[in-house]
mmCIF file of N, CA and C in Angstrom:
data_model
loop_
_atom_site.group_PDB
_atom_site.id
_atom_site.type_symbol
_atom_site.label_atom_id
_atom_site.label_comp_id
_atom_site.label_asym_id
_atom_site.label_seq_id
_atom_site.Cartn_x
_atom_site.Cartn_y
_atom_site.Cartn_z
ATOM 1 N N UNK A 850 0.811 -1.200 0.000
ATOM 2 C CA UNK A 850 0.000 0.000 0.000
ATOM 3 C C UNK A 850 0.850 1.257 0.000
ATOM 4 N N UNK A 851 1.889 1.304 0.957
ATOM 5 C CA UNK A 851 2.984 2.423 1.167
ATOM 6 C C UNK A 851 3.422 3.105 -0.297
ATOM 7 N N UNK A 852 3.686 1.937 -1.383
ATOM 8 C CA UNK A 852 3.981 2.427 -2.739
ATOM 9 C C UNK A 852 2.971 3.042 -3.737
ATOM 10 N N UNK A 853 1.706 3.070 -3.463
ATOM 11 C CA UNK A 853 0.687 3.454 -3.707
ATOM 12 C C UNK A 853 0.325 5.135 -3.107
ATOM 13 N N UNK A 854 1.326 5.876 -2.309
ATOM 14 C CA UNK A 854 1.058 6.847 -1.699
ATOM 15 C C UNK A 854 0.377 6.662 -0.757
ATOM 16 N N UNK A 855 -0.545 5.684 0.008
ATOM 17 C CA UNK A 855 -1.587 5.733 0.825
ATOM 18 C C UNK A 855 -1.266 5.666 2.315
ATOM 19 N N UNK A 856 -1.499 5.972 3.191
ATOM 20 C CA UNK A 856 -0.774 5.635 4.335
ATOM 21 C C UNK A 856 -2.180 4.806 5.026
ATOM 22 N N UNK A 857 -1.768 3.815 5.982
ATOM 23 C CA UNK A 857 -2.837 2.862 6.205
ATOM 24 C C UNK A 857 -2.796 2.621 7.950
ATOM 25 N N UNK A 858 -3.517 2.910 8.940
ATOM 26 C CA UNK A 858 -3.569 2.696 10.299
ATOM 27 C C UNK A 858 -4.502 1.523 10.478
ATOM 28 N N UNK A 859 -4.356 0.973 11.587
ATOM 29 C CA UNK A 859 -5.101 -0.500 12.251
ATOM 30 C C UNK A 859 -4.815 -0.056 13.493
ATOM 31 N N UNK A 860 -5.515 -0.628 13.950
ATOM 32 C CA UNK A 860 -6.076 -0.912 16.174
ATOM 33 C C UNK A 860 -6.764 -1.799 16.345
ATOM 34 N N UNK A 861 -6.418 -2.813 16.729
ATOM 35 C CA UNK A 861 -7.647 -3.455 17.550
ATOM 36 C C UNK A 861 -7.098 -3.767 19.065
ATOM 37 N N UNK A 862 -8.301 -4.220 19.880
ATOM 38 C CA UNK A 862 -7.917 -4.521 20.913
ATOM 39 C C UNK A 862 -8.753 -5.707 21.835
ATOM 40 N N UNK A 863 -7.963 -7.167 22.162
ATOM 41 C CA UNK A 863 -8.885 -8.465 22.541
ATOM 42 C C UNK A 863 -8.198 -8.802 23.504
ATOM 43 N N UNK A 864 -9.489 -8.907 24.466
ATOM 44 C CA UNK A 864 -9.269 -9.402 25.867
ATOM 45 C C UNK A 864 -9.148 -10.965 26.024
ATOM 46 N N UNK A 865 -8.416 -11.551 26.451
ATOM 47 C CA UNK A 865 -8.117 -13.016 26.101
ATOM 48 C C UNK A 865 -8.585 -13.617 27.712
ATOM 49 N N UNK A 866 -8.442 -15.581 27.551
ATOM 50 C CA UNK A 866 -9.289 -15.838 28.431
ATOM 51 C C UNK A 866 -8.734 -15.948 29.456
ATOM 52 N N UNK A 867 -6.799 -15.466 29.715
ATOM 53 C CA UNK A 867 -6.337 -15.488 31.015
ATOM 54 C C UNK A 867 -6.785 -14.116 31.708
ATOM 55 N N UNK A 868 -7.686 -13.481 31.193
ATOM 56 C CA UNK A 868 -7.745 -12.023 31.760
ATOM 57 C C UNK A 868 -7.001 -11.137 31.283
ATOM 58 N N UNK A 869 -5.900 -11.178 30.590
ATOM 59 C CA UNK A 869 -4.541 -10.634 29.944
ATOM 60 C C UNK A 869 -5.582 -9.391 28.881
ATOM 61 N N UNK A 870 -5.375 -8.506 28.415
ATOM 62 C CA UNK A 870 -5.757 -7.404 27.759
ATOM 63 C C UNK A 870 -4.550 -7.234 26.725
ATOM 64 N N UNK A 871 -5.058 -7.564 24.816
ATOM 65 C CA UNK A 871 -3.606 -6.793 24.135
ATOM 66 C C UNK A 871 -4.314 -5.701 22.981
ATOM 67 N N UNK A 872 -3.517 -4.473 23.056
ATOM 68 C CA UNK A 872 -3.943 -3.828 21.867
ATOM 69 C C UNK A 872 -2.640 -3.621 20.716
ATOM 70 N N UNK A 873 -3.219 -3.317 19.643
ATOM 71 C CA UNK A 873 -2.130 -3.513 18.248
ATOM 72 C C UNK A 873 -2.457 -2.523 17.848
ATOM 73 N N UNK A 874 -1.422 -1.900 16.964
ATOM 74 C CA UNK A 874 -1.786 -0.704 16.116
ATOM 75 C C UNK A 874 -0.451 -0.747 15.247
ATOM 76 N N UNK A 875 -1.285 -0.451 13.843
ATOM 77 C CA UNK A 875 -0.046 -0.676 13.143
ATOM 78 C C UNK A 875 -0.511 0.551 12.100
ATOM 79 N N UNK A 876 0.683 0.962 11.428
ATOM 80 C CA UNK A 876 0.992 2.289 10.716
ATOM 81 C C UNK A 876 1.723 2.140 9.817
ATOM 82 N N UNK A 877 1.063 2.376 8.524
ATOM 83 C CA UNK A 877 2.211 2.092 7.058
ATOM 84 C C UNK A 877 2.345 3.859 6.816
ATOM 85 N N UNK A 878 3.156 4.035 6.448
ATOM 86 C CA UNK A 878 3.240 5.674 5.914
ATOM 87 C C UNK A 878 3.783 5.568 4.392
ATOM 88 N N UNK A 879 3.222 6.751 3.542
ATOM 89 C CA UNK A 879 3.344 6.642 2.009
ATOM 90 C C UNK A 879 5.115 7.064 2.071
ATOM 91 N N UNK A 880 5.870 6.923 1.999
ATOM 92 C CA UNK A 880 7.072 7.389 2.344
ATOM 93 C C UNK A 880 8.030 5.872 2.569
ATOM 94 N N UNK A 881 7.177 4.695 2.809
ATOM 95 C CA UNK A 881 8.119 3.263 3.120
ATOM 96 C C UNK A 881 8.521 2.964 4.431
ATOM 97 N N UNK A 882 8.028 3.730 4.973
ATOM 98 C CA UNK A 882 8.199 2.964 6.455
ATOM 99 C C UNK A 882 6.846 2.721 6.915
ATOM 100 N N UNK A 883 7.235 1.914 8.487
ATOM 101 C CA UNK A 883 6.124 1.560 8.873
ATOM 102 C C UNK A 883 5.983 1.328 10.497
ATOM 103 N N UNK A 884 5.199 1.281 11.203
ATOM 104 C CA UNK A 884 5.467 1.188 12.908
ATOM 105 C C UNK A 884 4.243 0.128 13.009
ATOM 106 N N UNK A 885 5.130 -1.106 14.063
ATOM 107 C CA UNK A 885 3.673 -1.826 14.258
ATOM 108 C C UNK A 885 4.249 -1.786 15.918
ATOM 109 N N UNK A 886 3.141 -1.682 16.831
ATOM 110 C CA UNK A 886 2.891 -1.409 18.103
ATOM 111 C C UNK A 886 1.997 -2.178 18.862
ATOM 112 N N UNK A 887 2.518 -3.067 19.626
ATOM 113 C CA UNK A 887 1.328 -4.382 20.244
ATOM 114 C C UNK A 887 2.101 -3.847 22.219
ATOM 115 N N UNK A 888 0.868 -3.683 22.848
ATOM 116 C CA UNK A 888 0.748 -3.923 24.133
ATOM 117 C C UNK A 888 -0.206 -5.082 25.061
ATOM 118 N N UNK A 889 0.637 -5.576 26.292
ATOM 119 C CA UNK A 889 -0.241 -6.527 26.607
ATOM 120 C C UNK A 889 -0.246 -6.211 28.161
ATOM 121 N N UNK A 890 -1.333 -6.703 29.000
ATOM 122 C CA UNK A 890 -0.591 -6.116 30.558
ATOM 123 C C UNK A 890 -1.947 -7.753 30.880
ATOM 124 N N UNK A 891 -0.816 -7.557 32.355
ATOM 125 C CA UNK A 891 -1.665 -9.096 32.974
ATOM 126 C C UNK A 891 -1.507 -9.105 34.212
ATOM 127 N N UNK A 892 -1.745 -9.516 35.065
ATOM 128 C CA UNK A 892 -1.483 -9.039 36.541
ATOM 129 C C UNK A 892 -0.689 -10.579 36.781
ATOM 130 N N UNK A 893 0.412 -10.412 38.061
ATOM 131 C CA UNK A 893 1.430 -11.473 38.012
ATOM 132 C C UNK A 893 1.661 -11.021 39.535
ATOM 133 N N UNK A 894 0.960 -12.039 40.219
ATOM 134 C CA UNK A 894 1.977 -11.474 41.879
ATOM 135 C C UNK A 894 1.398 -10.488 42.538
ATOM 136 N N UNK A 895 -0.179 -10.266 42.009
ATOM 137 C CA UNK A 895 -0.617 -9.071 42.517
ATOM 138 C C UNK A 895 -0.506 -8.133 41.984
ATOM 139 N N UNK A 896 0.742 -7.538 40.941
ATOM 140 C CA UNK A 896 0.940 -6.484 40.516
ATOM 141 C C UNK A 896 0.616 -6.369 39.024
ATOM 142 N N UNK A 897 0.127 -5.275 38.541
ATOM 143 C CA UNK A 897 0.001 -5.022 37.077
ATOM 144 C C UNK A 897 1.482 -5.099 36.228
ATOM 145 N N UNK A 898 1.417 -5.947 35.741
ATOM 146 C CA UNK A 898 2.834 -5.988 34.421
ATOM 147 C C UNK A 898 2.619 -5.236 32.766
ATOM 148 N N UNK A 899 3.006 -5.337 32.223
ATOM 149 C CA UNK A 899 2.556 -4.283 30.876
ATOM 150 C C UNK A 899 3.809 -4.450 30.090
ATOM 151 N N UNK A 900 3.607 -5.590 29.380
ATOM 152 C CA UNK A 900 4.529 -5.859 28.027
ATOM 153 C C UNK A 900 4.309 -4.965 26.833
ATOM 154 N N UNK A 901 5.024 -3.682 26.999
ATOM 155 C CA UNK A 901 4.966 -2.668 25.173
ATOM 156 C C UNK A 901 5.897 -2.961 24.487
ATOM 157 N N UNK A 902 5.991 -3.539 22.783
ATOM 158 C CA UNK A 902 6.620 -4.001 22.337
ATOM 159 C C UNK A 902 6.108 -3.040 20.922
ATOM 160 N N UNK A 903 7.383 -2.215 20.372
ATOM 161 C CA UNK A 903 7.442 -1.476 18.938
ATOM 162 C C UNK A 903 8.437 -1.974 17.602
ATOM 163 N N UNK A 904 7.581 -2.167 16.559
ATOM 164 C CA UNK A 904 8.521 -2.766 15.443
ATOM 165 C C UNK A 904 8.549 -1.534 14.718
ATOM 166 N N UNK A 905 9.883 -0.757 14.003
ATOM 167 C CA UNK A 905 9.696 0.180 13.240
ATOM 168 C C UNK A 905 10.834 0.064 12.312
ATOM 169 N N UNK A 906 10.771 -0.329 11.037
ATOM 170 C CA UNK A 906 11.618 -0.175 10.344
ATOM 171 C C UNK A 906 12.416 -1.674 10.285
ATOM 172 N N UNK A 907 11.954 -2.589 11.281
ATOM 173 C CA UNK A 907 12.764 -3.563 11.226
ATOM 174 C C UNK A 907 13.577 -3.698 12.541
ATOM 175 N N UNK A 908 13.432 -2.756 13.141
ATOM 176 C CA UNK A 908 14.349 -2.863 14.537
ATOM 177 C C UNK A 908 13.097 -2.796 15.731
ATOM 178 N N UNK A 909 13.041 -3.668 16.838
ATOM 179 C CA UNK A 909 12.387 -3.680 17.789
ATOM 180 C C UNK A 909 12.784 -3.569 19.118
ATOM 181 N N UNK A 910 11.930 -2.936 20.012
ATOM 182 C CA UNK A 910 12.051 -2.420 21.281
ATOM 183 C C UNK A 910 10.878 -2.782 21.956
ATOM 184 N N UNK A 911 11.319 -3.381 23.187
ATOM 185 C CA UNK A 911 10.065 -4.503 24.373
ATOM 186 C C UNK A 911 10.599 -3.805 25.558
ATOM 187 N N UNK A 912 9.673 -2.834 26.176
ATOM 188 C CA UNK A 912 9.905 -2.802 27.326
ATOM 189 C C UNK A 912 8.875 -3.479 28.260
ATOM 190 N N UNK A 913 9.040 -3.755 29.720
ATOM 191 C CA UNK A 913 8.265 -4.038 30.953
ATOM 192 C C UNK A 913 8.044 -3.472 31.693
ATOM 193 N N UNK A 914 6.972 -2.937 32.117
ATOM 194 C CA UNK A 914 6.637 -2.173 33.179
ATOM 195 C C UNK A 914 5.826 -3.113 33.923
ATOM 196 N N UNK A 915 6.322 -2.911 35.184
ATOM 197 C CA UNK A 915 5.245 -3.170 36.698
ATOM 198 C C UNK A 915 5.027 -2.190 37.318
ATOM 199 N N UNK A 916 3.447 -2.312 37.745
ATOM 200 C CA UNK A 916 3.065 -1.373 38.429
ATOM 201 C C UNK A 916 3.207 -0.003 38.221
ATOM 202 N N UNK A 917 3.489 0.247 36.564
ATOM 203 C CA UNK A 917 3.600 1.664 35.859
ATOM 204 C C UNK A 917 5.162 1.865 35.712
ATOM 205 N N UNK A 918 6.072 0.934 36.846
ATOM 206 C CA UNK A 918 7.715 1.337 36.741
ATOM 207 C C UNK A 918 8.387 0.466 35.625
ATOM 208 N N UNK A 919 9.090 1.171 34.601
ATOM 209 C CA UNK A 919 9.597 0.445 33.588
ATOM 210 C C UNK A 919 11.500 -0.438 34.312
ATOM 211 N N UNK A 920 10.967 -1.846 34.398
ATOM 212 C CA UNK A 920 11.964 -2.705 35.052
ATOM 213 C C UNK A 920 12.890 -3.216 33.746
ATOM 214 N N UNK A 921 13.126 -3.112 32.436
ATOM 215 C CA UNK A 921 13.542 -4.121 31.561
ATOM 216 C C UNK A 921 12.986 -3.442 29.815
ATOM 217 N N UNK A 922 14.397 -3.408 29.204
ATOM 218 C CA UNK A 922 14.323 -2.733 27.800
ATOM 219 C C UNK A 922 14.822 -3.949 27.262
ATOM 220 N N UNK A 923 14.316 -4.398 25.803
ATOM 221 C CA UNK A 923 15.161 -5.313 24.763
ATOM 222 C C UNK A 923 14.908 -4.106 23.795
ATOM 223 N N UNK A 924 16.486 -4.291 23.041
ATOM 224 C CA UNK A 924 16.474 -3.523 21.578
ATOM 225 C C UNK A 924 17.031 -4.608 20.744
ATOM 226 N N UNK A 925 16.085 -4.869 20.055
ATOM 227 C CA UNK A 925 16.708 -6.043 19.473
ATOM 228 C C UNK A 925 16.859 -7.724 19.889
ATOM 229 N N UNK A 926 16.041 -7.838 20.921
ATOM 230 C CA UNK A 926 16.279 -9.082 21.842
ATOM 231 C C UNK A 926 17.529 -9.043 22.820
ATOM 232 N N UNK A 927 18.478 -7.681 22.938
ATOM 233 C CA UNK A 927 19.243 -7.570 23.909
ATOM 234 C C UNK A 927 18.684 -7.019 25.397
ATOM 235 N N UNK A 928 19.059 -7.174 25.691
ATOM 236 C CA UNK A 928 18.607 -6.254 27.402
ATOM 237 C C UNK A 928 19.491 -5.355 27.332
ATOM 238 N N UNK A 929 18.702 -3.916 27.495
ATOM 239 C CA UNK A 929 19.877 -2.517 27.819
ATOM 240 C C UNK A 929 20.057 -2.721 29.136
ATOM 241 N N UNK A 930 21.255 -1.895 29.234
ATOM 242 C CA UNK A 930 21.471 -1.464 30.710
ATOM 243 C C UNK A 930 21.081 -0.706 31.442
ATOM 244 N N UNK A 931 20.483 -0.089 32.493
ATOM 245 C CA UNK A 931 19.829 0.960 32.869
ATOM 246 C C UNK A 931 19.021 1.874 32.254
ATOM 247 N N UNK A 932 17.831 1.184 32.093
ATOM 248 C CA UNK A 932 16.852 1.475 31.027
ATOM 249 C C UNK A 932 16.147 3.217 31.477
ATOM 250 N N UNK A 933 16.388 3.364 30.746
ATOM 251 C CA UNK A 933 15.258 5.059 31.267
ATOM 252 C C UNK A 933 13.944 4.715 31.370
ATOM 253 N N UNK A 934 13.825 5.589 32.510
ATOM 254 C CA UNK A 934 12.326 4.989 32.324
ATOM 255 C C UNK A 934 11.412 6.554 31.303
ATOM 256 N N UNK A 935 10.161 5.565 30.657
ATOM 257 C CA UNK A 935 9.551 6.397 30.035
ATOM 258 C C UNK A 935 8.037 7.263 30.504
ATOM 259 N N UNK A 936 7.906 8.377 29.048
ATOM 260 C CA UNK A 936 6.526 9.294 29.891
ATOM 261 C C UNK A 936 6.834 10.057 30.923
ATOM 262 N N UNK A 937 7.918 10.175 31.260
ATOM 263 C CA UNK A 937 8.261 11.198 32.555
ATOM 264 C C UNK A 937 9.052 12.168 32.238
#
């Protein structure tokens, strides 16, 4: 579609039967790139967890947040080191 000039957005969002909540959103832009964006959160231990995971261009980034605090970055399937935390 991207080569077509058109730029194309998606969202959905399905509650699954562990209770787990995921939403997707994906973004083609007329220009050749593209961002696809899937979040999932599930409660583990009492606490809210929140798997955000971004594909853009081919390179991906998974962070974890508990309880709103971001504990754990992959870029690429690596773990950074002292992850910043985000939104703040």
């Amino acid at each position: 579609m991207n080569k077509l000039g058109v730029e194309v957005s998606v969202s959905s969002v399905s509650h699954k039967a562990d209770g787990s909540v995921e939403a997707s959103h994906y973004t083609s832009k007329p220009i050749g790139t593209y961002t696809n964006k899937k979040s999932r959160t599930y409660v583990e231990g009492g606490q809210q967890v929140t798997i955000m995971s971004m594909e853009k261009d081919g390179n991906t980034i998974e962070d974890k947040l508990i309880a709103g605090q971001l504990v754990e970055r992959r870029v690429n399937g690596r773990i950074e080191q002292n992850p910043k935390q985000v939104g703040n």
